[in-house]
Amino acid sequence: MAERKTHRRMTSAEQVRLSQSRHGAGMSSQAPSTSRRSSSSSPRHAASRAEGIGSYTTRRRKKRRGRVLRVLLVTLLVAFVGVGVAAAAYIIRINGALSQNVPDELKAQLTEPVKPQDPFYMLLLGVDKSEGRAESWGSDASNFRSDTIILARVDAPAQKVTLISIPRDTMVDMGVNGERKINDAYSIGQGAYMMEVVEDFAGVEISAYAEIDFEQLISIVDTIGGIDVTLPVDVVDERYAHINLEAGEHHLDGETALALARSRHAYDAYGGGDFYRAANQRMIIGAIVKKILKLDPVTMANTVSTLAESVTVYPLSVTDIVSLAMQFQDFDVDSGFYSGQTPTDSQYINDLWYEIPIESSWMEMMERVDAGLPPYEDESQDLTAGVAGSIGVSSSSQAEDDAANSTDKPTFSGRVLVLNGTEVSGLAASKSTELEGAGFSPYADSDESMDHTASWVYYNGGSRSAALGVAQTLGISEGNVAENTEGYSTDYDVVVVLGTDQAE
């Protein structure tokens, strides 16, 4: 893989020379920004999990990146909406609607802004606050449990979203609160304490928090006109979830989507119904995102407006929203959406079922997630595969199979950044001329590293076919075509790093 270096911007003189070589004297063009980001995952905490979570009232962290987000689905929706669908007044109104009733504890924990140009973690909680539960247990927050716990990693530059479900019965050490099921954290200290517990458990810094009441899922799905899912097996749970769906493709309305998200007894014959329910919940989130990306601008605007009225979000700046939206315009759910869950063993302890984390496997999974890889190395590690619903990619082997079976054919258009990674003067300019002749719109610059031997072609978003066209034009092996996970600019469809093999 190419070296992770930062290239310099062209000087004015170099830009003029390139322009003249391509268009003749008297014409000039200015390339967009080509700076690379400093790519790094959130650091792991040095303290071991054995030291315990500690008291909620005495261990509030002061340095956090992020904004408090009430609903992950709405956050992703707003992030994916293009700039052109909202006027300034509309944005202001939406920001006002999303910034109500934010707990002080969460404000104190999330004090630094999310940086869309860097990967960041978000905690999504699904809490059952239905009327039935309130009537039985009371409406006090201490009576609620977070039945859905999902750790999300959002990586806009790499066009990746990863969802990791943490089983609600997972045993964790909460320090002075003892060893308990992880979903107890919500009743102890609500979202702020849950975020603290999950941070220590996963070993990452969480920059954003999201919470959704299950009942809101109905309006979310109905607002976007329903979602499409594929079920590998029949889902029959009429007694508890009131659902009866045959295996196959289905278009779900909000009520049916909620039933599927709640159903676990439909999988009693397979064991561990919570696991299959969690997989279906991740599938539903992915299906919602996929549907939103296909909406026309007017429907998108109406969707954001409708959903904003029913949620509370700590204020996100317009700059944050627009930046993330622009980076996710070409997001491909089928290839960029990763999904998995914490590996655990089920044990019956003191008359209660617990999920005991398999520490080595959990650490390995989080290392993969931190690195921007699918949660599993091999698809066989996903115990819900072939039973629960799925969307996107769960394993590296699955991603490799998808790439091998790809029917992408070379195309010869798009914006290409051509970086000279050698000491050969004018190499980027000459190769840009070749690419322009083939139909591309190239921009030449120099990479900071000048010792590249092999040339690489990187593509952003869904531009693999254009990358294949670039490789074919320059005579670069298809094996040296890869997704841009090296931190190069995402302002282009394709980035070429020239090595000495192109100077021969």
Short mmCIF file of C-alpha atoms in Angstrom, two decimals:
data_model
loop_
_atom_site.label_atom_id
_atom_site.label_comp_id
_atom_site.label_asym_id
_atom_site.label_seq_id
_atom_site.Cartn_x
_atom_site.Cartn_y
_atom_site.Cartn_z
CA MET A 1 0.00 0.00 0.00
CA ALA A 2 1.26 3.50 -0.69
CA GLU A 3 3.04 5.45 2.00
CA ARG A 4 0.87 7.67 4.18
CA LYS A 5 2.43 11.05 3.36
CA THR A 6 1.11 14.57 2.90
CA HIS A 7 1.57 16.14 -0.49
CA ARG A 8 2.32 19.81 -1.01
CA ARG A 9 0.11 22.23 -2.98
CA MET A 10 1.29 23.36 -6.43
CA THR A 11 2.99 26.70 -6.64
CA SER A 12 1.35 29.37 -8.80
CA ALA A 13 4.04 28.99 -11.42
CA GLU A 14 3.51 25.25 -11.60
CA GLN A 15 -0.23 25.71 -12.00
CA VAL A 16 0.32 28.13 -14.91
CA ARG A 17 2.76 25.74 -16.63
CA LEU A 18 0.30 22.83 -16.26
CA SER A 19 -2.57 24.93 -17.55
CA GLN A 20 -0.58 26.04 -20.56
CA SER A 21 0.47 22.48 -21.34
CA ARG A 22 -3.18 21.40 -21.31
CA HIS A 23 -5.08 24.39 -22.71
CA GLY A 24 -2.52 26.70 -24.27
CA ALA A 25 -1.25 30.10 -23.14
CA GLY A 26 -3.76 32.60 -21.87
CA MET A 27 -5.96 30.05 -20.08
CA SER A 28 -5.65 28.87 -16.48
CA SER A 29 -7.51 26.76 -13.97
CA GLN A 30 -7.13 26.49 -10.26
CA ALA A 31 -7.24 23.08 -8.64
CA PRO A 32 -9.41 22.55 -5.58
CA SER A 33 -7.79 21.92 -2.26
CA THR A 34 -5.60 18.81 -2.28
CA SER A 35 -4.47 18.71 1.29
CA ARG A 36 -4.51 15.41 3.11
CA ARG A 37 -6.03 14.89 6.50
CA SER A 38 -4.17 13.62 9.49
CA SER A 39 -5.84 10.24 9.81
CA SER A 40 -6.04 8.66 13.22
CA SER A 41 -8.51 6.60 15.16
CA SER A 42 -9.68 7.53 18.60
CA PRO A 43 -7.05 6.49 21.14
CA ARG A 44 -7.72 3.67 23.55
CA HIS A 45 -7.75 4.38 27.25
CA ALA A 46 -4.66 3.25 29.08
CA ALA A 47 -6.58 2.04 32.12
CA SER A 48 -7.69 -1.59 32.08
CA ARG A 49 -11.33 -2.60 32.35
CA ALA A 50 -10.50 -4.37 35.61
CA GLU A 51 -10.07 -0.98 37.30
CA GLY A 52 -13.82 -0.50 37.03
CA ILE A 53 -16.02 2.24 35.69
CA GLY A 54 -16.12 4.22 38.93
CA SER A 55 -18.85 6.38 40.38
CA TYR A 56 -20.90 8.41 37.94
CA THR A 57 -20.90 11.44 40.24
CA THR A 58 -17.13 11.48 40.71
CA ARG A 59 -15.80 10.49 37.28
CA ARG A 60 -17.38 12.91 34.85
CA ARG A 61 -14.96 13.59 32.03
CA LYS A 62 -14.27 17.17 31.03
CA LYS A 63 -12.70 16.78 27.60
CA ARG A 64 -15.05 15.36 25.03
CA ARG A 65 -15.49 15.90 21.35
CA GLY A 66 -18.98 16.15 20.14
CA ARG A 67 -22.51 17.37 20.25
CA VAL A 68 -25.37 15.68 22.03
CA LEU A 69 -27.51 13.91 19.43
CA ARG A 70 -31.00 12.78 20.32
CA VAL A 71 -31.59 10.39 17.44
CA LEU A 72 -28.87 8.75 15.35
CA LEU A 73 -31.15 8.18 12.42
CA VAL A 74 -32.04 11.85 12.25
CA THR A 75 -28.38 12.81 12.63
CA LEU A 76 -27.41 10.59 9.70
CA LEU A 77 -30.38 11.92 7.74
CA VAL A 78 -29.35 15.53 8.25
CA ALA A 79 -25.75 14.62 7.47
CA PHE A 80 -26.69 13.01 4.18
CA VAL A 81 -28.94 15.80 2.93
CA GLY A 82 -27.25 17.92 0.26
CA VAL A 83 -26.67 21.62 0.74
CA GLY A 84 -29.10 22.59 -1.99
CA VAL A 85 -32.23 21.32 -0.23
CA ALA A 86 -32.33 23.89 2.53
CA ALA A 87 -32.33 27.66 2.66
CA ALA A 88 -30.79 29.53 5.57
CA ALA A 89 -34.12 30.06 7.31
CA TYR A 90 -34.92 26.37 7.03
CA ILE A 91 -31.56 25.42 8.58
CA ILE A 92 -32.07 27.85 11.45
CA ARG A 93 -35.53 26.48 12.16
CA ILE A 94 -34.29 22.89 12.11
CA ASN A 95 -31.40 23.71 14.44
CA GLY A 96 -33.85 25.28 16.86
CA ALA A 97 -36.16 22.26 16.76
CA LEU A 98 -33.27 19.87 17.41
CA SER A 99 -31.83 21.76 20.42
CA GLN A 100 -34.32 21.26 23.22
CA ASN A 101 -34.20 19.61 26.64
CA VAL A 102 -30.56 18.49 26.57
CA PRO A 103 -29.43 17.18 30.02
CA ASP A 104 -26.65 19.18 31.67
CA GLU A 105 -24.70 15.97 32.35
CA LEU A 106 -24.36 15.29 28.65
CA LYS A 107 -23.46 18.90 27.90
CA ALA A 108 -20.66 18.63 30.45
CA GLN A 109 -19.32 15.46 28.84
CA LEU A 110 -19.48 16.53 25.21
CA THR A 111 -17.74 19.88 24.98
CA GLU A 112 -15.59 19.75 21.83
CA PRO A 113 -17.12 19.84 18.33
CA VAL A 114 -17.28 16.78 16.12
CA LYS A 115 -14.75 17.08 13.31
CA PRO A 116 -16.38 15.58 10.20
CA GLN A 117 -13.00 15.30 8.49
CA ASP A 118 -11.95 12.71 11.09
CA PRO A 119 -13.54 9.38 12.07
CA PHE A 120 -15.58 9.67 15.26
CA TYR A 121 -17.66 7.42 17.52
CA MET A 122 -21.31 7.87 18.38
CA LEU A 123 -23.41 5.99 20.93
CA LEU A 124 -26.94 5.06 19.89
CA LEU A 125 -29.43 3.94 22.52
CA GLY A 126 -32.89 2.57 21.87
CA VAL A 127 -35.01 3.06 24.99
CA ASP A 128 -38.50 1.65 25.48
CA LYS A 129 -40.62 4.44 26.98
CA SER A 130 -43.89 3.13 25.67
CA GLU A 131 -47.16 3.83 27.48
CA GLY A 132 -47.44 0.16 28.41
CA ARG A 133 -44.10 0.17 30.19
CA ALA A 134 -44.85 3.49 31.91
CA GLU A 135 -48.19 2.16 33.15
CA SER A 136 -46.54 -0.95 34.56
CA TRP A 137 -43.35 0.55 36.00
CA GLY A 138 -43.91 4.30 36.16
CA SER A 139 -42.51 7.05 33.96
CA ASP A 140 -39.42 7.78 36.09
CA ALA A 141 -36.19 7.34 34.10
CA SER A 142 -34.87 4.85 36.67
CA ASN A 143 -37.48 2.37 35.41
CA PHE A 144 -36.22 2.46 31.83
CA ARG A 145 -33.56 0.22 30.31
CA SER A 146 -31.68 0.72 27.06
CA ASP A 147 -32.69 -2.42 25.19
CA THR A 148 -30.68 -1.36 22.12
CA ILE A 149 -27.05 -0.33 22.54
CA ILE A 150 -25.10 0.40 19.36
CA LEU A 151 -21.62 1.87 19.06
CA ALA A 152 -21.32 3.64 15.71
CA ARG A 153 -18.12 4.72 13.95
CA VAL A 154 -18.63 7.40 11.30
CA ASP A 155 -15.78 7.90 8.84
CA ALA A 156 -16.82 10.43 6.21
CA PRO A 157 -13.50 10.67 4.31
CA ALA A 158 -13.47 6.88 3.80
CA GLN A 159 -17.26 6.74 3.20
CA LYS A 160 -17.74 4.17 5.98
CA VAL A 161 -20.32 3.76 8.76
CA THR A 162 -19.84 0.91 11.24
CA LEU A 163 -22.49 -0.27 13.73
CA ILE A 164 -21.55 -2.59 16.59
CA SER A 165 -24.38 -3.91 18.78
CA ILE A 166 -23.59 -4.51 22.45
CA PRO A 167 -25.98 -7.10 23.94
CA ARG A 168 -28.09 -5.57 26.70
CA ASP A 169 -27.25 -8.47 29.05
CA THR A 170 -23.49 -7.97 28.69
CA MET A 171 -21.79 -8.14 32.10
CA VAL A 172 -19.54 -5.17 32.86
CA ASP A 173 -17.76 -3.97 35.97
CA MET A 174 -19.31 -0.65 37.04
CA GLY A 175 -16.96 -0.07 39.96
CA VAL A 176 -18.90 1.01 43.04
CA ASN A 177 -22.08 -0.12 41.31
CA GLY A 178 -20.72 -3.64 40.98
CA GLU A 179 -20.81 -6.13 38.12
CA ARG A 180 -24.09 -5.67 36.32
CA LYS A 181 -25.81 -5.95 32.99
CA ILE A 182 -24.73 -3.07 30.81
CA ASN A 183 -28.25 -1.82 30.20
CA ASP A 184 -28.58 -1.10 33.95
CA ALA A 185 -26.31 1.90 33.39
CA TYR A 186 -29.19 3.85 31.90
CA SER A 187 -31.36 3.47 34.98
CA ILE A 188 -28.40 4.51 37.20
CA GLY A 189 -27.29 7.63 35.36
CA GLN A 190 -29.21 7.70 32.07
CA GLY A 191 -27.36 8.51 28.87
CA ALA A 192 -24.36 10.22 30.43
CA TYR A 193 -23.45 7.24 32.59
CA MET A 194 -24.22 4.78 29.80
CA MET A 195 -21.78 6.62 27.56
CA GLU A 196 -19.14 6.49 30.29
CA VAL A 197 -19.63 2.74 30.74
CA VAL A 198 -19.52 1.99 27.00
CA GLU A 199 -16.40 4.12 26.52
CA ASP A 200 -14.46 2.09 29.05
CA PHE A 201 -15.89 -1.18 27.79
CA ALA A 202 -15.05 -0.50 24.13
CA GLY A 203 -11.81 1.38 24.79
CA VAL A 204 -12.68 4.35 22.57
CA GLU A 205 -13.60 7.98 23.02
CA ILE A 206 -17.22 8.68 22.17
CA SER A 207 -17.83 12.06 20.59
CA ALA A 208 -21.60 12.02 20.13
CA TYR A 209 -24.65 10.57 21.84
CA ALA A 210 -27.96 9.57 20.32
CA GLU A 211 -31.18 8.26 21.82
CA ILE A 212 -34.38 7.04 20.25
CA ASP A 213 -37.65 5.97 21.79
CA PHE A 214 -38.82 2.85 19.99
CA GLU A 215 -42.21 4.44 19.32
CA GLN A 216 -40.54 7.13 17.16
CA LEU A 217 -39.36 4.50 14.71
CA ILE A 218 -42.87 4.28 13.26
CA SER A 219 -42.96 7.94 12.23
CA ILE A 220 -39.38 7.82 10.91
CA VAL A 221 -40.11 4.91 8.56
CA ASP A 222 -43.53 6.19 7.50
CA THR A 223 -42.12 9.66 6.79
CA ILE A 224 -39.71 8.27 4.18
CA GLY A 225 -42.36 6.05 2.61
CA GLY A 226 -41.32 2.73 4.14
CA ILE A 227 -38.15 0.65 3.77
CA ASP A 228 -37.11 -2.45 1.84
CA VAL A 229 -35.53 -5.44 3.61
CA THR A 230 -34.72 -9.06 2.82
CA LEU A 231 -35.34 -11.74 5.44
CA PRO A 232 -33.41 -15.05 5.15
CA VAL A 233 -35.96 -16.99 7.24
CA ASP A 234 -39.60 -16.64 8.32
CA VAL A 235 -40.15 -14.17 11.17
CA VAL A 236 -43.14 -15.31 13.22
CA ASP A 237 -43.70 -13.72 16.64
CA GLU A 238 -47.41 -13.00 16.85
CA ARG A 239 -47.70 -13.29 20.62
CA TYR A 240 -45.07 -10.74 21.66
CA ALA A 241 -44.23 -8.59 18.59
CA HIS A 242 -47.38 -9.19 16.51
CA ILE A 243 -45.40 -10.01 13.41
CA ASN A 244 -45.66 -12.77 10.80
CA LEU A 245 -43.43 -12.36 7.74
CA GLU A 246 -42.29 -15.01 5.30
CA ALA A 247 -38.67 -15.24 4.19
CA GLY A 248 -37.91 -13.01 1.22
CA GLU A 249 -38.12 -9.38 0.21
CA HIS A 250 -40.51 -7.02 2.00
CA HIS A 251 -41.50 -3.37 1.90
CA LEU A 252 -42.18 -2.40 5.52
CA ASP A 253 -44.26 0.43 6.93
CA GLY A 254 -43.38 1.99 10.26
CA GLU A 255 -45.48 -0.29 12.43
CA THR A 256 -44.09 -3.46 10.85
CA ALA A 257 -40.52 -2.14 11.01
CA LEU A 258 -40.99 -1.49 14.75
CA ALA A 259 -42.34 -5.03 15.23
CA LEU A 260 -39.30 -6.46 13.45
CA ALA A 261 -36.95 -4.31 15.54
CA ARG A 262 -38.58 -5.62 18.73
CA SER A 263 -38.97 -9.29 17.82
CA ARG A 264 -36.63 -11.78 19.45
CA HIS A 265 -38.89 -14.75 20.13
CA ALA A 266 -39.17 -15.34 16.38
CA TYR A 267 -35.63 -16.71 16.69
CA ASP A 268 -36.09 -18.94 19.75
CA ALA A 269 -35.33 -22.01 17.64
CA TYR A 270 -31.90 -20.60 16.79
CA GLY A 271 -30.99 -19.56 20.35
CA GLY A 272 -30.00 -16.10 21.58
CA GLY A 273 -32.97 -14.18 20.21
CA ASP A 274 -31.44 -10.86 21.30
CA PHE A 275 -28.56 -11.39 18.85
CA TYR A 276 -30.86 -11.81 15.86
CA ARG A 277 -33.03 -8.91 16.94
CA ALA A 278 -29.94 -6.68 17.18
CA ALA A 279 -28.87 -7.73 13.68
CA ASN A 280 -32.32 -6.84 12.35
CA GLN A 281 -32.11 -3.44 14.06
CA ARG A 282 -28.81 -2.71 12.30
CA MET A 283 -30.39 -3.82 9.03
CA ILE A 284 -33.32 -1.45 9.58
CA ILE A 285 -30.97 1.48 10.23
CA GLY A 286 -29.07 0.67 7.05
CA ALA A 287 -32.30 0.36 5.08
CA ILE A 288 -33.46 3.77 6.35
CA VAL A 289 -30.17 5.38 5.31
CA LYS A 290 -30.32 3.68 1.92
CA LYS A 291 -33.87 4.91 1.33
CA ILE A 292 -33.02 8.46 2.36
CA LEU A 293 -30.15 8.61 -0.12
CA LYS A 294 -32.63 7.90 -2.93
CA LEU A 295 -35.13 10.61 -1.99
CA ASP A 296 -35.57 13.68 -4.15
CA PRO A 297 -34.49 17.00 -2.56
CA VAL A 298 -38.04 18.15 -1.74
CA THR A 299 -38.90 14.89 0.03
CA MET A 300 -35.58 15.01 1.88
CA ALA A 301 -36.35 18.52 3.13
CA ASN A 302 -39.83 17.53 4.29
CA THR A 303 -38.41 14.45 6.01
CA VAL A 304 -35.86 16.44 7.97
CA SER A 305 -38.48 18.98 8.96
CA THR A 306 -40.93 16.30 10.16
CA LEU A 307 -38.38 14.35 12.16
CA ALA A 308 -36.83 17.42 13.75
CA GLU A 309 -40.11 18.26 15.45
CA SER A 310 -40.01 15.06 17.50
CA VAL A 311 -36.38 14.95 18.62
CA THR A 312 -33.93 16.84 20.79
CA VAL A 313 -30.35 17.47 19.68
CA TYR A 314 -27.60 19.57 21.22
CA PRO A 315 -26.98 22.32 18.61
CA LEU A 316 -25.00 21.30 15.54
CA SER A 317 -23.54 24.16 13.53
CA VAL A 318 -24.55 24.55 9.91
CA THR A 319 -20.88 24.15 9.03
CA ASP A 320 -20.78 20.73 10.69
CA ILE A 321 -23.92 19.56 8.90
CA VAL A 322 -22.88 20.81 5.48
CA SER A 323 -19.35 19.43 5.80
CA LEU A 324 -20.57 15.95 6.71
CA ALA A 325 -23.33 16.07 4.10
CA MET A 326 -20.95 16.95 1.29
CA GLN A 327 -18.58 14.14 2.23
CA PHE A 328 -21.38 11.54 2.28
CA GLN A 329 -23.04 12.49 -1.01
CA ASP A 330 -21.69 9.38 -2.75
CA PHE A 331 -22.12 6.99 0.19
CA ASP A 332 -22.80 3.39 -0.93
CA VAL A 333 -24.70 1.53 1.79
CA ASP A 334 -24.10 -1.86 0.19
CA SER A 335 -20.31 -1.56 0.36
CA GLY A 336 -19.64 1.11 3.00
CA PHE A 337 -22.01 0.01 5.79
CA TYR A 338 -20.31 -2.36 8.27
CA SER A 339 -22.15 -4.34 10.93
CA GLY A 340 -21.37 -6.66 13.85
CA GLN A 341 -21.86 -7.30 17.57
CA THR A 342 -19.78 -7.88 20.70
CA PRO A 343 -18.61 -11.52 20.91
CA THR A 344 -19.90 -13.08 24.13
CA ASP A 345 -20.62 -16.38 25.91
CA SER A 346 -24.00 -16.90 27.61
CA GLN A 347 -23.86 -17.89 31.28
CA TYR A 348 -26.55 -18.42 33.93
CA ILE A 349 -25.37 -16.70 37.14
CA ASN A 350 -27.43 -16.19 40.30
CA ASP A 351 -30.69 -16.95 38.54
CA LEU A 352 -29.97 -14.50 35.72
CA TRP A 353 -28.67 -14.87 32.18
CA TYR A 354 -25.58 -12.83 31.37
CA GLU A 355 -23.51 -12.34 28.24
CA ILE A 356 -19.85 -12.62 29.25
CA PRO A 357 -17.55 -10.78 26.81
CA ILE A 358 -14.87 -12.88 25.11
CA GLU A 359 -12.12 -10.40 25.87
CA SER A 360 -9.58 -11.41 23.22
CA SER A 361 -12.18 -11.47 20.44
CA TRP A 362 -13.71 -8.19 21.60
CA MET A 363 -10.32 -6.45 21.62
CA GLU A 364 -9.54 -7.81 18.17
CA MET A 365 -12.89 -6.63 16.84
CA MET A 366 -12.40 -3.10 18.17
CA GLU A 367 -8.90 -2.97 16.70
CA ARG A 368 -10.43 -3.81 13.32
CA VAL A 369 -13.17 -1.21 13.75
CA ASP A 370 -10.60 1.42 14.77
CA ALA A 371 -8.65 0.65 11.61
CA GLY A 372 -11.74 1.15 9.43
CA LEU A 373 -12.13 -2.57 8.63
CA PRO A 374 -15.28 -4.74 8.82
CA PRO A 375 -15.86 -6.08 12.37
CA TYR A 376 -15.21 -9.71 11.46
CA GLU A 377 -12.22 -11.14 9.64
CA ASP A 378 -14.29 -14.02 8.28
CA GLU A 379 -18.03 -14.20 7.63
CA SER A 380 -18.27 -17.43 9.66
CA GLN A 381 -17.66 -15.37 12.81
CA ASP A 382 -21.04 -13.67 12.37
CA LEU A 383 -23.42 -16.11 14.09
CA THR A 384 -26.50 -14.28 12.78
CA ALA A 385 -25.50 -14.62 9.11
CA GLY A 386 -28.11 -16.41 7.03
CA VAL A 387 -30.75 -16.16 9.76
CA ALA A 388 -31.27 -12.51 10.70
CA GLY A 389 -31.52 -9.75 8.14
CA SER A 390 -28.41 -7.91 7.01
CA ILE A 391 -27.27 -5.02 4.88
CA GLY A 392 -23.82 -3.90 3.85
CA VAL A 393 -20.71 -5.82 4.89
CA SER A 394 -19.79 -7.67 8.10
CA SER A 395 -16.43 -9.28 7.29
CA SER A 396 -13.25 -8.79 5.30
CA SER A 397 -13.86 -12.06 3.46
CA GLN A 398 -17.28 -10.81 2.40
CA ALA A 399 -15.79 -7.51 1.21
CA GLU A 400 -13.15 -9.40 -0.80
CA ASP A 401 -15.80 -11.64 -2.37
CA ASP A 402 -17.86 -8.60 -3.30
CA ALA A 403 -14.84 -7.00 -4.94
CA ALA A 404 -13.97 -10.20 -6.82
CA ASN A 405 -17.52 -10.49 -8.11
CA SER A 406 -17.71 -6.84 -9.06
CA THR A 407 -18.96 -6.16 -12.58
CA ASP A 408 -17.50 -2.64 -12.66
CA LYS A 409 -16.24 -1.70 -16.09
CA PRO A 410 -13.75 1.12 -16.75
CA THR A 411 -15.24 4.56 -17.37
CA PHE A 412 -13.35 7.58 -18.62
CA SER A 413 -14.72 10.68 -16.93
CA GLY A 414 -14.42 12.34 -13.54
CA ARG A 415 -12.09 14.57 -11.56
CA VAL A 416 -8.63 13.09 -10.97
CA LEU A 417 -5.87 14.32 -8.68
CA VAL A 418 -2.48 13.28 -10.10
CA LEU A 419 0.34 13.27 -7.52
CA ASN A 420 3.99 12.98 -8.48
CA GLY A 421 5.59 10.63 -5.97
CA THR A 422 9.00 10.68 -7.66
CA GLU A 423 11.94 13.02 -8.31
CA VAL A 424 11.13 13.04 -12.03
CA SER A 425 10.25 16.60 -12.95
CA GLY A 426 6.98 17.14 -14.85
CA LEU A 427 5.75 13.55 -14.44
CA ALA A 428 2.36 14.57 -12.99
CA ALA A 429 1.82 17.13 -15.74
CA SER A 430 2.61 14.67 -18.54
CA LYS A 431 0.33 11.99 -17.08
CA SER A 432 -2.41 14.59 -16.64
CA THR A 433 -2.21 15.29 -20.35
CA GLU A 434 -2.73 11.58 -21.06
CA LEU A 435 -5.73 11.43 -18.74
CA GLU A 436 -7.25 14.57 -20.23
CA GLY A 437 -7.00 13.03 -23.66
CA ALA A 438 -8.92 10.00 -22.40
CA GLY A 439 -11.78 12.16 -21.12
CA PHE A 440 -10.86 12.89 -17.49
CA SER A 441 -10.50 16.28 -15.76
CA PRO A 442 -7.06 16.04 -14.10
CA TYR A 443 -5.19 18.28 -11.67
CA ALA A 444 -1.45 17.86 -11.10
CA ASP A 445 0.39 18.23 -7.82
CA SER A 446 3.27 16.66 -5.89
CA ASP A 447 3.16 14.18 -3.07
CA GLU A 448 5.32 14.98 -0.06
CA SER A 449 7.02 11.62 -0.45
CA MET A 450 9.21 11.37 -3.54
CA ASP A 451 10.32 7.77 -3.11
CA HIS A 452 7.30 5.88 -4.47
CA THR A 453 8.24 2.97 -6.69
CA ALA A 454 4.82 1.48 -7.53
CA SER A 455 1.92 3.64 -8.73
CA TRP A 456 -1.46 3.40 -7.00
CA VAL A 457 -4.95 4.53 -7.99
CA TYR A 458 -7.37 5.36 -5.17
CA TYR A 459 -11.08 6.02 -5.58
CA ASN A 460 -13.56 7.88 -3.37
CA GLY A 461 -17.16 6.78 -2.84
CA GLY A 462 -18.63 4.91 -5.79
CA SER A 463 -15.92 5.93 -8.28
CA ARG A 464 -14.23 2.54 -8.69
CA SER A 465 -15.16 2.32 -12.37
CA ALA A 466 -13.48 5.68 -13.00
CA ALA A 467 -10.40 4.44 -11.12
CA LEU A 468 -10.29 1.40 -13.38
CA GLY A 469 -10.42 3.74 -16.37
CA VAL A 470 -7.53 5.79 -14.98
CA ALA A 471 -5.50 2.64 -14.35
CA GLN A 472 -6.18 1.38 -17.86
CA THR A 473 -5.21 4.72 -19.40
CA LEU A 474 -1.89 4.86 -17.55
CA GLY A 475 -1.13 1.14 -17.74
CA ILE A 476 -1.37 0.59 -13.98
CA SER A 477 -2.30 -2.90 -12.77
CA GLU A 478 -5.90 -3.35 -11.53
CA GLY A 479 -4.35 -4.90 -8.43
CA ASN A 480 -3.08 -1.42 -7.57
CA VAL A 481 -6.59 0.07 -7.58
CA ALA A 482 -7.99 0.48 -4.08
CA GLU A 483 -10.46 2.51 -2.06
CA ASN A 484 -9.05 5.72 -0.63
CA THR A 485 -8.39 4.81 3.00
CA GLU A 486 -4.92 6.40 2.92
CA GLY A 487 -6.09 9.88 3.82
CA TYR A 488 -5.75 11.48 0.38
CA SER A 489 -8.12 14.24 -0.66
CA THR A 490 -11.81 13.36 -0.99
CA ASP A 491 -12.45 16.38 -3.25
CA TYR A 492 -11.79 14.20 -6.30
CA ASP A 493 -13.31 11.05 -7.73
CA VAL A 494 -9.88 9.45 -8.15
CA VAL A 495 -6.40 10.09 -6.73
CA VAL A 496 -3.33 8.76 -8.56
CA VAL A 497 0.02 8.50 -6.78
CA LEU A 498 2.72 8.09 -9.42
CA GLY A 499 5.74 5.90 -8.74
CA THR A 500 8.97 5.42 -10.66
CA ASP A 501 7.28 2.66 -12.67
CA GLN A 502 5.43 5.44 -14.54
CA ALA A 503 8.69 7.24 -15.32
CA GLU A 504 10.14 4.38 -17.34
#
